[in-house]
Amino acid sequence: MVEQTLHFESYREALVFLATAGVVVPLFHRLRISPVLGFLLAGAALGPHGLGRFAQNHAVASLFTITDVEGVSQLAEFGLVFLLFMIGLELSWERLARLRRLVFGLGFAQVAVSTTMLAAVGHYWFGVDPAPSILMGAALAMSSTAVVMPVLSEARRVNKAPGRVAFSVLLLQDLMVAPALFFVSVLARAKTGGFGALEAVTAFLPAFVALGALIVFGRLLLRPLFRLVASVQLTELFMAACLLVVIGEALVTAAAGLSMGLGAFIAGLLLAETEFRREIEVTIEPFKGLLLGLFFVSVGAGLDIGALAADPGPIVLHALGLIFVKAAIIFPLALLFDIDWRAAAEAALLLAPGGEFAFALLTSAMIAGVLPGHFGADAMVVVTLSIFFIPLLGRLGARLARPAGPEDEDAQYAHLAPGNPIAEGRVVIVGFGRIGSLVGEMLERHNVPFVAVENLVSLVSEGREKGVEIYWGNAARRDFLLKCGIEQARALVVTIENAPAVEEIVRIAHEIRDDLVIVARARDARHATTLYRLGASDAIPETIEASLQLAETVLVDVGVPMGYVIASIHEKRDEFRKILQPTGEEARARQVERRKEIKREQARRRISGRSAEEAGEEA
């Protein structure tokens, strides 16, 4: 038997991070504090400048500290990659085009003005040479996508005006990372012999070619790839395909000299309008959450607590000064672009601290020898400390910048708003085979909008070809139903054959919304009773319904008047429904309340229809 040696050191930091996540997230949720701040503080406490300082002399301390920050940071960078991919999935090319004024207008103005002002401060106040001061200004002008977006998401303000403004500026900053790194190369080569036009073309051409190739080949290949993978019906294979696309496109752009996040963002945009979007979101979300947590820990671990404790005054003052200068620049620029002062103030507070891209720019500049090491090190400490203020600034901005009325804000920024949740005001049909497609046809005939979910790729493709809005995925998962917008749905119809899956979907949907109208296909009478207990409004047993239809046909064929036949069939159907439904008081009360809600909805529609007719007559 061959003995295997367990190298605990190889797994130690992964275990430290997982233990940190298991403690930080529940604790900070209970304290109603952003977990982002918790990860940052945990990184600072467990990093090489915190408890890690005692790791060399005390073996116990080495068991729960993070010493290899550089190694952790390389993996943690994928947190930003996955975040930008998910942002791309939430967008579309059309919505990105609507944001172009904020992205290329306000975003470019913020980068240009902030770089100029901060470079002037560096040159005239701190005595940095002109070229390095411009480079430092560009690095400090960047904001933190990885922290700002989760803070906005936790406060449910991503799709509010401040979130749209902040995201637009952050997107432009991401696009500007490549030119900034190019500027580092220019300064480095200028020191050794010049940098001409030919070198500039040679440096930028591969990046533009790679970017164009990603977009073209992505449009041609991504959908067929996911159709092929989804047809196998293996969750792990679909997950592997998702990771391949995100990481692969990120590495391609990185190899071309652009940021990895930009490649992931483009991949998200290309998949945003496909039928696999919702399942991809559910698959990638856990990876994004974990890697972002690791990213925050790595940022916190980079804070030199010793240097801060030795002389905290100047460092804290410089961090606050950076926040003040950038906020004072962003706020009036946002006003110039017709942003309401409340939204402008909140966005300015969120974007004022430094960002993660500053580390890459400053590190590259120091390695290339174009920025004195002490200036770069001090700037990175200031940036790291300023990032710690983002959760607090986000909460302060949300409180100070509350709009007079949400209706005013929504009306003013309606053109920038994302599409409504796909199921809002619609009927959700789970299963789009023979029965589901027939239900869809009848809903369409009565002008009732619907959206379909199916896990067979062939049926999804057929539906898409017919113009049906249909998505591929597993509806028996809570996260998937939430991504589909079940909370805003008008009703849910479950038509699939798999009895356990039907029960799970009904149970989850009822837990999410106990007032949701749920009509489910049942295998038999016993199965129908189970579905009623789980929260179905109506369960239709196949055997009973087939018997009623046969009886209806026979009665009509033997000469019984159609009206009597239909009335008797309805009576018999109601008898079965009463027999199959649970008999408890709570269940009965729930059913009565649902019936009342359906009647109220029907009355509202009749009144609105009457009002529309009267308005038409008056016109």
PDB file of N, CA and C in Angstrom, residues 103-183:
ATOM      1  N   VAL A 103     -21.990  56.133 -20.589  1.00  0.00           N
ATOM      2  CA  VAL A 103     -20.734  55.389 -20.643  1.00  0.00           C
ATOM      3  C   VAL A 103     -19.642  56.225 -21.293  1.00  0.00           C
ATOM      4  N   PHE A 104     -19.878  56.644 -22.530  1.00  0.00           N
ATOM      5  CA  PHE A 104     -18.835  57.324 -23.279  1.00  0.00           C
ATOM      6  C   PHE A 104     -18.815  58.833 -23.040  1.00  0.00           C
ATOM      7  N   GLY A 105     -19.884  59.365 -22.461  1.00  0.00           N
ATOM      8  CA  GLY A 105     -19.911  60.786 -22.133  1.00  0.00           C
ATOM      9  C   GLY A 105     -19.440  61.038 -20.724  1.00  0.00           C
ATOM     10  N   LEU A 106     -20.280  60.695 -19.752  1.00  0.00           N
ATOM     11  CA  LEU A 106     -19.948  60.910 -18.349  1.00  0.00           C
ATOM     12  C   LEU A 106     -18.734  60.083 -17.932  1.00  0.00           C
ATOM     13  N   GLY A 107     -18.681  58.822 -18.372  1.00  0.00           N
ATOM     14  CA  GLY A 107     -17.561  57.960 -17.986  1.00  0.00           C
ATOM     15  C   GLY A 107     -16.232  58.492 -18.461  1.00  0.00           C
ATOM     16  N   PHE A 108     -16.167  58.883 -19.726  1.00  0.00           N
ATOM     17  CA  PHE A 108     -14.899  59.417 -20.255  1.00  0.00           C
ATOM     18  C   PHE A 108     -14.548  60.744 -19.595  1.00  0.00           C
ATOM     19  N   ALA A 109     -15.555  61.581 -19.354  1.00  0.00           N
ATOM     20  CA  ALA A 109     -15.298  62.862 -18.694  1.00  0.00           C
ATOM     21  C   ALA A 109     -14.750  62.641 -17.288  1.00  0.00           C
ATOM     22  N   GLN A 110     -15.308  61.667 -16.566  1.00  0.00           N
ATOM     23  CA  GLN A 110     -14.824  61.395 -15.211  1.00  0.00           C
ATOM     24  C   GLN A 110     -13.370  60.944 -15.226  1.00  0.00           C
ATOM     25  N   VAL A 111     -13.029  60.020 -16.118  1.00  0.00           N
ATOM     26  CA  VAL A 111     -11.651  59.525 -16.179  1.00  0.00           C
ATOM     27  C   VAL A 111     -10.697  60.646 -16.564  1.00  0.00           C
ATOM     28  N   ALA A 112     -11.062  61.439 -17.564  1.00  0.00           N
ATOM     29  CA  ALA A 112     -10.172  62.495 -18.052  1.00  0.00           C
ATOM     30  C   ALA A 112      -9.962  63.580 -16.999  1.00  0.00           C
ATOM     31  N   VAL A 113     -11.046  64.087 -16.429  1.00  0.00           N
ATOM     32  CA  VAL A 113     -10.931  65.185 -15.457  1.00  0.00           C
ATOM     33  C   VAL A 113     -10.271  64.699 -14.171  1.00  0.00           C
ATOM     34  N   SER A 114     -10.658  63.521 -13.685  1.00  0.00           N
ATOM     35  CA  SER A 114     -10.066  62.998 -12.450  1.00  0.00           C
ATOM     36  C   SER A 114      -8.576  62.740 -12.631  1.00  0.00           C
ATOM     37  N   THR A 115      -8.192  62.161 -13.775  1.00  0.00           N
ATOM     38  CA  THR A 115      -6.768  61.922 -14.038  1.00  0.00           C
ATOM     39  C   THR A 115      -5.997  63.231 -14.047  1.00  0.00           C
ATOM     40  N   THR A 116      -6.537  64.236 -14.713  1.00  0.00           N
ATOM     41  CA  THR A 116      -5.855  65.535 -14.806  1.00  0.00           C
ATOM     42  C   THR A 116      -5.701  66.178 -13.437  1.00  0.00           C
ATOM     43  N   MET A 117      -6.778  66.221 -12.662  1.00  0.00           N
ATOM     44  CA  MET A 117      -6.732  66.873 -11.353  1.00  0.00           C
ATOM     45  C   MET A 117      -5.816  66.124 -10.385  1.00  0.00           C
ATOM     46  N   LEU A 118      -5.916  64.808 -10.354  1.00  0.00           N
ATOM     47  CA  LEU A 118      -5.077  64.037  -9.432  1.00  0.00           C
ATOM     48  C   LEU A 118      -3.609  64.069  -9.857  1.00  0.00           C
ATOM     49  N   ALA A 119      -3.364  64.094 -11.174  1.00  0.00           N
ATOM     50  CA  ALA A 119      -1.979  64.229 -11.645  1.00  0.00           C
ATOM     51  C   ALA A 119      -1.403  65.576 -11.237  1.00  0.00           C
ATOM     52  N   ALA A 120      -2.217  66.635 -11.320  1.00  0.00           N
ATOM     53  CA  ALA A 120      -1.764  67.967 -10.893  1.00  0.00           C
ATOM     54  C   ALA A 120      -1.443  67.978  -9.404  1.00  0.00           C
ATOM     55  N   VAL A 121      -2.282  67.332  -8.600  1.00  0.00           N
ATOM     56  CA  VAL A 121      -2.004  67.253  -7.162  1.00  0.00           C
ATOM     57  C   VAL A 121      -0.698  66.505  -6.920  1.00  0.00           C
ATOM     58  N   GLY A 122      -0.503  65.375  -7.625  1.00  0.00           N
ATOM     59  CA  GLY A 122       0.716  64.600  -7.449  1.00  0.00           C
ATOM     60  C   GLY A 122       1.958  65.367  -7.846  1.00  0.00           C
ATOM     61  N   HIS A 123       1.865  66.156  -8.915  1.00  0.00           N
ATOM     62  CA  HIS A 123       3.038  66.878  -9.414  1.00  0.00           C
ATOM     63  C   HIS A 123       3.357  68.094  -8.547  1.00  0.00           C
ATOM     64  N   TYR A 124       2.360  68.911  -8.254  1.00  0.00           N
ATOM     65  CA  TYR A 124       2.616  70.175  -7.560  1.00  0.00           C
ATOM     66  C   TYR A 124       2.634  70.026  -6.040  1.00  0.00           C
ATOM     67  N   TRP A 125       1.903  69.054  -5.505  1.00  0.00           N
ATOM     68  CA  TRP A 125       1.842  68.916  -4.053  1.00  0.00           C
ATOM     69  C   TRP A 125       2.881  67.922  -3.530  1.00  0.00           C
ATOM     70  N   PHE A 126       3.026  66.767  -4.256  1.00  0.00           N
ATOM     71  CA  PHE A 126       3.937  65.735  -3.773  1.00  0.00           C
ATOM     72  C   PHE A 126       5.256  65.691  -4.546  1.00  0.00           C
ATOM     73  N   GLY A 127       5.390  66.514  -5.582  1.00  0.00           N
ATOM     74  CA  GLY A 127       6.657  66.594  -6.304  1.00  0.00           C
ATOM     75  C   GLY A 127       6.967  65.415  -7.200  1.00  0.00           C
ATOM     76  N   VAL A 128       5.948  64.720  -7.702  1.00  0.00           N
ATOM     77  CA  VAL A 128       6.161  63.604  -8.625  1.00  0.00           C
ATOM     78  C   VAL A 128       6.408  64.180 -10.022  1.00  0.00           C
ATOM     79  N   ASP A 129       7.312  63.554 -10.787  1.00  0.00           N
ATOM     80  CA  ASP A 129       7.581  64.009 -12.154  1.00  0.00           C
ATOM     81  C   ASP A 129       6.306  63.964 -12.994  1.00  0.00           C
ATOM     82  N   PRO A 130       6.230  64.770 -14.068  1.00  0.00           N
ATOM     83  CA  PRO A 130       4.981  64.868 -14.845  1.00  0.00           C
ATOM     84  C   PRO A 130       4.442  63.528 -15.354  1.00  0.00           C
ATOM     85  N   ALA A 131       5.290  62.724 -16.038  1.00  0.00           N
ATOM     86  CA  ALA A 131       4.797  61.465 -16.618  1.00  0.00           C
ATOM     87  C   ALA A 131       4.316  60.486 -15.542  1.00  0.00           C
ATOM     88  N   PRO A 132       5.116  60.206 -14.495  1.00  0.00           N
ATOM     89  CA  PRO A 132       4.610  59.318 -13.442  1.00  0.00           C
ATOM     90  C   PRO A 132       3.379  59.876 -12.718  1.00  0.00           C
ATOM     91  N   SER A 133       3.303  61.199 -12.599  1.00  0.00           N
ATOM     92  CA  SER A 133       2.127  61.776 -11.920  1.00  0.00           C
ATOM     93  C   SER A 133       0.855  61.541 -12.740  1.00  0.00           C
ATOM     94  N   ILE A 134       0.976  61.601 -14.088  1.00  0.00           N
ATOM     95  CA  ILE A 134      -0.186  61.297 -14.938  1.00  0.00           C
ATOM     96  C   ILE A 134      -0.604  59.839 -14.756  1.00  0.00           C
ATOM     97  N   LEU A 135       0.389  58.961 -14.685  1.00  0.00           N
ATOM     98  CA  LEU A 135       0.109  57.541 -14.483  1.00  0.00           C
ATOM     99  C   LEU A 135      -0.567  57.309 -13.134  1.00  0.00           C
ATOM    100  N   MET A 136      -0.059  57.941 -12.078  1.00  0.00           N
ATOM    101  CA  MET A 136      -0.685  57.809 -10.762  1.00  0.00           C
ATOM    102  C   MET A 136      -2.092  58.394 -10.768  1.00  0.00           C
ATOM    103  N   GLY A 137      -2.268  59.522 -11.478  1.00  0.00           N
ATOM    104  CA  GLY A 137      -3.594  60.123 -11.575  1.00  0.00           C
ATOM    105  C   GLY A 137      -4.581  59.178 -12.231  1.00  0.00           C
ATOM    106  N   ALA A 138      -4.143  58.497 -13.312  1.00  0.00           N
ATOM    107  CA  ALA A 138      -5.024  57.541 -13.996  1.00  0.00           C
ATOM    108  C   ALA A 138      -5.371  56.371 -13.082  1.00  0.00           C
ATOM    109  N   ALA A 139      -4.389  55.883 -12.314  1.00  0.00           N
ATOM    110  CA  ALA A 139      -4.646  54.759 -11.401  1.00  0.00           C
ATOM    111  C   ALA A 139      -5.624  55.160 -10.301  1.00  0.00           C
ATOM    112  N   LEU A 140      -5.439  56.353  -9.733  1.00  0.00           N
ATOM    113  CA  LEU A 140      -6.308  56.799  -8.640  1.00  0.00           C
ATOM    114  C   LEU A 140      -7.690  57.215  -9.141  1.00  0.00           C
ATOM    115  N   ALA A 141      -7.809  57.524 -10.440  1.00  0.00           N
ATOM    116  CA  ALA A 141      -9.120  57.896 -11.004  1.00  0.00           C
ATOM    117  C   ALA A 141     -10.055  56.706 -11.093  1.00  0.00           C
ATOM    118  N   MET A 142      -9.502  55.486 -11.068  1.00  0.00           N
ATOM    119  CA  MET A 142     -10.319  54.279 -11.169  1.00  0.00           C
ATOM    120  C   MET A 142     -11.135  54.063  -9.893  1.00  0.00           C
ATOM    121  N   SER A 143     -12.285  53.428 -10.053  1.00  0.00           N
ATOM    122  CA  SER A 143     -13.146  53.081  -8.924  1.00  0.00           C
ATOM    123  C   SER A 143     -13.274  51.559  -8.851  1.00  0.00           C
ATOM    124  N   SER A 144     -13.901  51.063  -7.788  1.00  0.00           N
ATOM    125  CA  SER A 144     -13.927  49.628  -7.544  1.00  0.00           C
ATOM    126  C   SER A 144     -15.227  48.987  -8.018  1.00  0.00           C
ATOM    127  N   THR A 145     -15.189  48.378  -9.196  1.00  0.00           N
ATOM    128  CA  THR A 145     -16.357  47.638  -9.696  1.00  0.00           C
ATOM    129  C   THR A 145     -16.713  46.493  -8.761  1.00  0.00           C
ATOM    130  N   ALA A 146     -15.688  45.790  -8.254  1.00  0.00           N
ATOM    131  CA  ALA A 146     -15.906  44.592  -7.450  1.00  0.00           C
ATOM    132  C   ALA A 146     -16.583  44.888  -6.121  1.00  0.00           C
ATOM    133  N   VAL A 147     -16.448  46.099  -5.608  1.00  0.00           N
ATOM    134  CA  VAL A 147     -17.076  46.435  -4.325  1.00  0.00           C
ATOM    135  C   VAL A 147     -18.339  47.258  -4.534  1.00  0.00           C
ATOM    136  N   VAL A 148     -18.301  48.205  -5.475  1.00  0.00           N
ATOM    137  CA  VAL A 148     -19.452  49.089  -5.681  1.00  0.00           C
ATOM    138  C   VAL A 148     -20.681  48.305  -6.138  1.00  0.00           C
ATOM    139  N   MET A 149     -20.518  47.399  -7.097  1.00  0.00           N
ATOM    140  CA  MET A 149     -21.675  46.685  -7.627  1.00  0.00           C
ATOM    141  C   MET A 149     -22.335  45.775  -6.581  1.00  0.00           C
ATOM    142  N   PRO A 150     -21.582  44.991  -5.790  1.00  0.00           N
ATOM    143  CA  PRO A 150     -22.248  44.223  -4.729  1.00  0.00           C
ATOM    144  C   PRO A 150     -22.927  45.102  -3.682  1.00  0.00           C
ATOM    145  N   VAL A 151     -22.325  46.246  -3.356  1.00  0.00           N
ATOM    146  CA  VAL A 151     -22.957  47.153  -2.385  1.00  0.00           C
ATOM    147  C   VAL A 151     -24.292  47.654  -2.938  1.00  0.00           C
ATOM    148  N   LEU A 152     -24.323  48.024  -4.221  1.00  0.00           N
ATOM    149  CA  LEU A 152     -25.569  48.448  -4.853  1.00  0.00           C
ATOM    150  C   LEU A 152     -26.572  47.304  -4.920  1.00  0.00           C
ATOM    151  N   SER A 153     -26.083  46.102  -5.198  1.00  0.00           N
ATOM    152  CA  SER A 153     -26.973  44.944  -5.303  1.00  0.00           C
ATOM    153  C   SER A 153     -27.618  44.622  -3.964  1.00  0.00           C
ATOM    154  N   GLU A 154     -26.842  44.678  -2.882  1.00  0.00           N
ATOM    155  CA  GLU A 154     -27.391  44.400  -1.556  1.00  0.00           C
ATOM    156  C   GLU A 154     -28.477  45.401  -1.191  1.00  0.00           C
ATOM    157  N   ALA A 155     -28.293  46.651  -1.610  1.00  0.00           N
ATOM    158  CA  ALA A 155     -29.284  47.688  -1.315  1.00  0.00           C
ATOM    159  C   ALA A 155     -30.400  47.730  -2.351  1.00  0.00           C
ATOM    160  N   ARG A 156     -30.346  46.821  -3.348  1.00  0.00           N
ATOM    161  CA  ARG A 156     -31.330  46.753  -4.434  1.00  0.00           C
ATOM    162  C   ARG A 156     -31.421  48.088  -5.175  1.00  0.00           C
ATOM    163  N   ARG A 157     -30.247  48.637  -5.474  1.00  0.00           N
ATOM    164  CA  ARG A 157     -30.207  49.928  -6.160  1.00  0.00           C
ATOM    165  C   ARG A 157     -29.429  49.852  -7.479  1.00  0.00           C
ATOM    166  N   VAL A 158     -29.134  48.635  -7.938  1.00  0.00           N
ATOM    167  CA  VAL A 158     -28.405  48.498  -9.204  1.00  0.00           C
ATOM    168  C   VAL A 158     -29.203  49.101 -10.351  1.00  0.00           C
ATOM    169  N   ASN A 159     -30.522  48.871 -10.342  1.00  0.00           N
ATOM    170  CA  ASN A 159     -31.363  49.346 -11.434  1.00  0.00           C
ATOM    171  C   ASN A 159     -32.034  50.678 -11.145  1.00  0.00           C
ATOM    172  N   LYS A 160     -31.646  51.311 -10.035  1.00  0.00           N
ATOM    173  CA  LYS A 160     -32.072  52.677  -9.778  1.00  0.00           C
ATOM    174  C   LYS A 160     -31.101  53.626 -10.479  1.00  0.00           C
ATOM    175  N   ALA A 161     -31.448  54.906 -10.494  1.00  0.00           N
ATOM    176  CA  ALA A 161     -30.621  55.890 -11.213  1.00  0.00           C
ATOM    177  C   ALA A 161     -29.163  55.896 -10.734  1.00  0.00           C
ATOM    178  N   PRO A 162     -28.876  55.905  -9.407  1.00  0.00           N
ATOM    179  CA  PRO A 162     -27.465  55.905  -8.989  1.00  0.00           C
ATOM    180  C   PRO A 162     -26.720  54.675  -9.465  1.00  0.00           C
ATOM    181  N   GLY A 163     -27.396  53.517  -9.450  1.00  0.00           N
ATOM    182  CA  GLY A 163     -26.752  52.304  -9.916  1.00  0.00           C
ATOM    183  C   GLY A 163     -26.428  52.354 -11.394  1.00  0.00           C
ATOM    184  N   ARG A 164     -27.327  52.897 -12.203  1.00  0.00           N
ATOM    185  CA  ARG A 164     -27.076  52.992 -13.647  1.00  0.00           C
ATOM    186  C   ARG A 164     -25.942  53.966 -13.945  1.00  0.00           C
ATOM    187  N   VAL A 165     -25.932  55.075 -13.210  1.00  0.00           N
ATOM    188  CA  VAL A 165     -24.855  56.058 -13.411  1.00  0.00           C
ATOM    189  C   VAL A 165     -23.519  55.455 -13.007  1.00  0.00           C
ATOM    190  N   ALA A 166     -23.472  54.828 -11.819  1.00  0.00           N
ATOM    191  CA  ALA A 166     -22.222  54.236 -11.341  1.00  0.00           C
ATOM    192  C   ALA A 166     -21.736  53.141 -12.281  1.00  0.00           C
ATOM    193  N   PHE A 167     -22.644  52.276 -12.729  1.00  0.00           N
ATOM    194  CA  PHE A 167     -22.236  51.196 -13.624  1.00  0.00           C
ATOM    195  C   PHE A 167     -21.676  51.731 -14.936  1.00  0.00           C
ATOM    196  N   SER A 168     -22.288  52.773 -15.488  1.00  0.00           N
ATOM    197  CA  SER A 168     -21.821  53.338 -16.756  1.00  0.00           C
ATOM    198  C   SER A 168     -20.396  53.847 -16.632  1.00  0.00           C
ATOM    199  N   VAL A 169     -20.107  54.538 -15.540  1.00  0.00           N
ATOM    200  CA  VAL A 169     -18.754  55.065 -15.330  1.00  0.00           C
ATOM    201  C   VAL A 169     -17.771  53.914 -15.115  1.00  0.00           C
ATOM    202  N   LEU A 170     -18.170  52.916 -14.341  1.00  0.00           N
ATOM    203  CA  LEU A 170     -17.298  51.776 -14.084  1.00  0.00           C
ATOM    204  C   LEU A 170     -16.978  51.010 -15.367  1.00  0.00           C
ATOM    205  N   LEU A 171     -17.944  50.897 -16.249  1.00  0.00           N
ATOM    206  CA  LEU A 171     -17.718  50.198 -17.511  1.00  0.00           C
ATOM    207  C   LEU A 171     -16.676  50.928 -18.362  1.00  0.00           C
ATOM    208  N   LEU A 172     -16.780  52.238 -18.437  1.00  0.00           N
ATOM    209  CA  LEU A 172     -15.791  53.007 -19.202  1.00  0.00           C
ATOM    210  C   LEU A 172     -14.405  52.889 -18.576  1.00  0.00           C
ATOM    211  N   GLN A 173     -14.354  52.889 -17.235  1.00  0.00           N
ATOM    212  CA  GLN A 173     -13.065  52.726 -16.563  1.00  0.00           C
ATOM    213  C   GLN A 173     -12.427  51.390 -16.926  1.00  0.00           C
ATOM    214  N   ASP A 174     -13.244  50.352 -17.019  1.00  0.00           N
ATOM    215  CA  ASP A 174     -12.720  49.045 -17.404  1.00  0.00           C
ATOM    216  C   ASP A 174     -12.132  49.086 -18.813  1.00  0.00           C
ATOM    217  N   LEU A 175     -12.809  49.813 -19.697  1.00  0.00           N
ATOM    218  CA  LEU A 175     -12.296  49.950 -21.070  1.00  0.00           C
ATOM    219  C   LEU A 175     -10.990  50.738 -21.106  1.00  0.00           C
ATOM    220  N   MET A 176     -10.776  51.608 -20.123  1.00  0.00           N
ATOM    221  CA  MET A 176      -9.593  52.468 -20.115  1.00  0.00           C
ATOM    222  C   MET A 176      -8.379  51.791 -19.493  1.00  0.00           C
ATOM    223  N   VAL A 177      -8.539  50.596 -18.937  1.00  0.00           N
ATOM    224  CA  VAL A 177      -7.393  49.918 -18.326  1.00  0.00           C
ATOM    225  C   VAL A 177      -6.331  49.600 -19.377  1.00  0.00           C
ATOM    226  N   ALA A 178      -6.768  49.129 -20.553  1.00  0.00           N
ATOM    227  CA  ALA A 178      -5.809  48.776 -21.614  1.00  0.00           C
ATOM    228  C   ALA A 178      -4.989  49.986 -22.065  1.00  0.00           C
ATOM    229  N   PRO A 179      -5.615  51.152 -22.380  1.00  0.00           N
ATOM    230  CA  PRO A 179      -4.792  52.317 -22.721  1.00  0.00           C
ATOM    231  C   PRO A 179      -3.848  52.747 -21.602  1.00  0.00           C
ATOM    232  N   ALA A 180      -4.274  52.602 -20.346  1.00  0.00           N
ATOM    233  CA  ALA A 180      -3.411  52.987 -19.223  1.00  0.00           C
ATOM    234  C   ALA A 180      -2.183  52.072 -19.146  1.00  0.00           C
ATOM    235  N   LEU A 181      -2.410  50.754 -19.333  1.00  0.00           N
ATOM    236  CA  LEU A 181      -1.275  49.830 -19.346  1.00  0.00           C
ATOM    237  C   LEU A 181      -0.371  50.091 -20.550  1.00  0.00           C
ATOM    238  N   PHE A 182      -0.983  50.475 -21.654  1.00  0.00           N
ATOM    239  CA  PHE A 182      -0.206  50.846 -22.844  1.00  0.00           C
ATOM    240  C   PHE A 182       0.670  52.057 -22.536  1.00  0.00           C
ATOM    241  N   PHE A 183       0.142  53.019 -21.775  1.00  0.00           N
ATOM    242  CA  PHE A 183       0.908  54.209 -21.398  1.00  0.00           C
ATOM    243  C   PHE A 183       2.110  53.830 -20.543  1.00  0.00           C
TER     244      PHE A 183
END
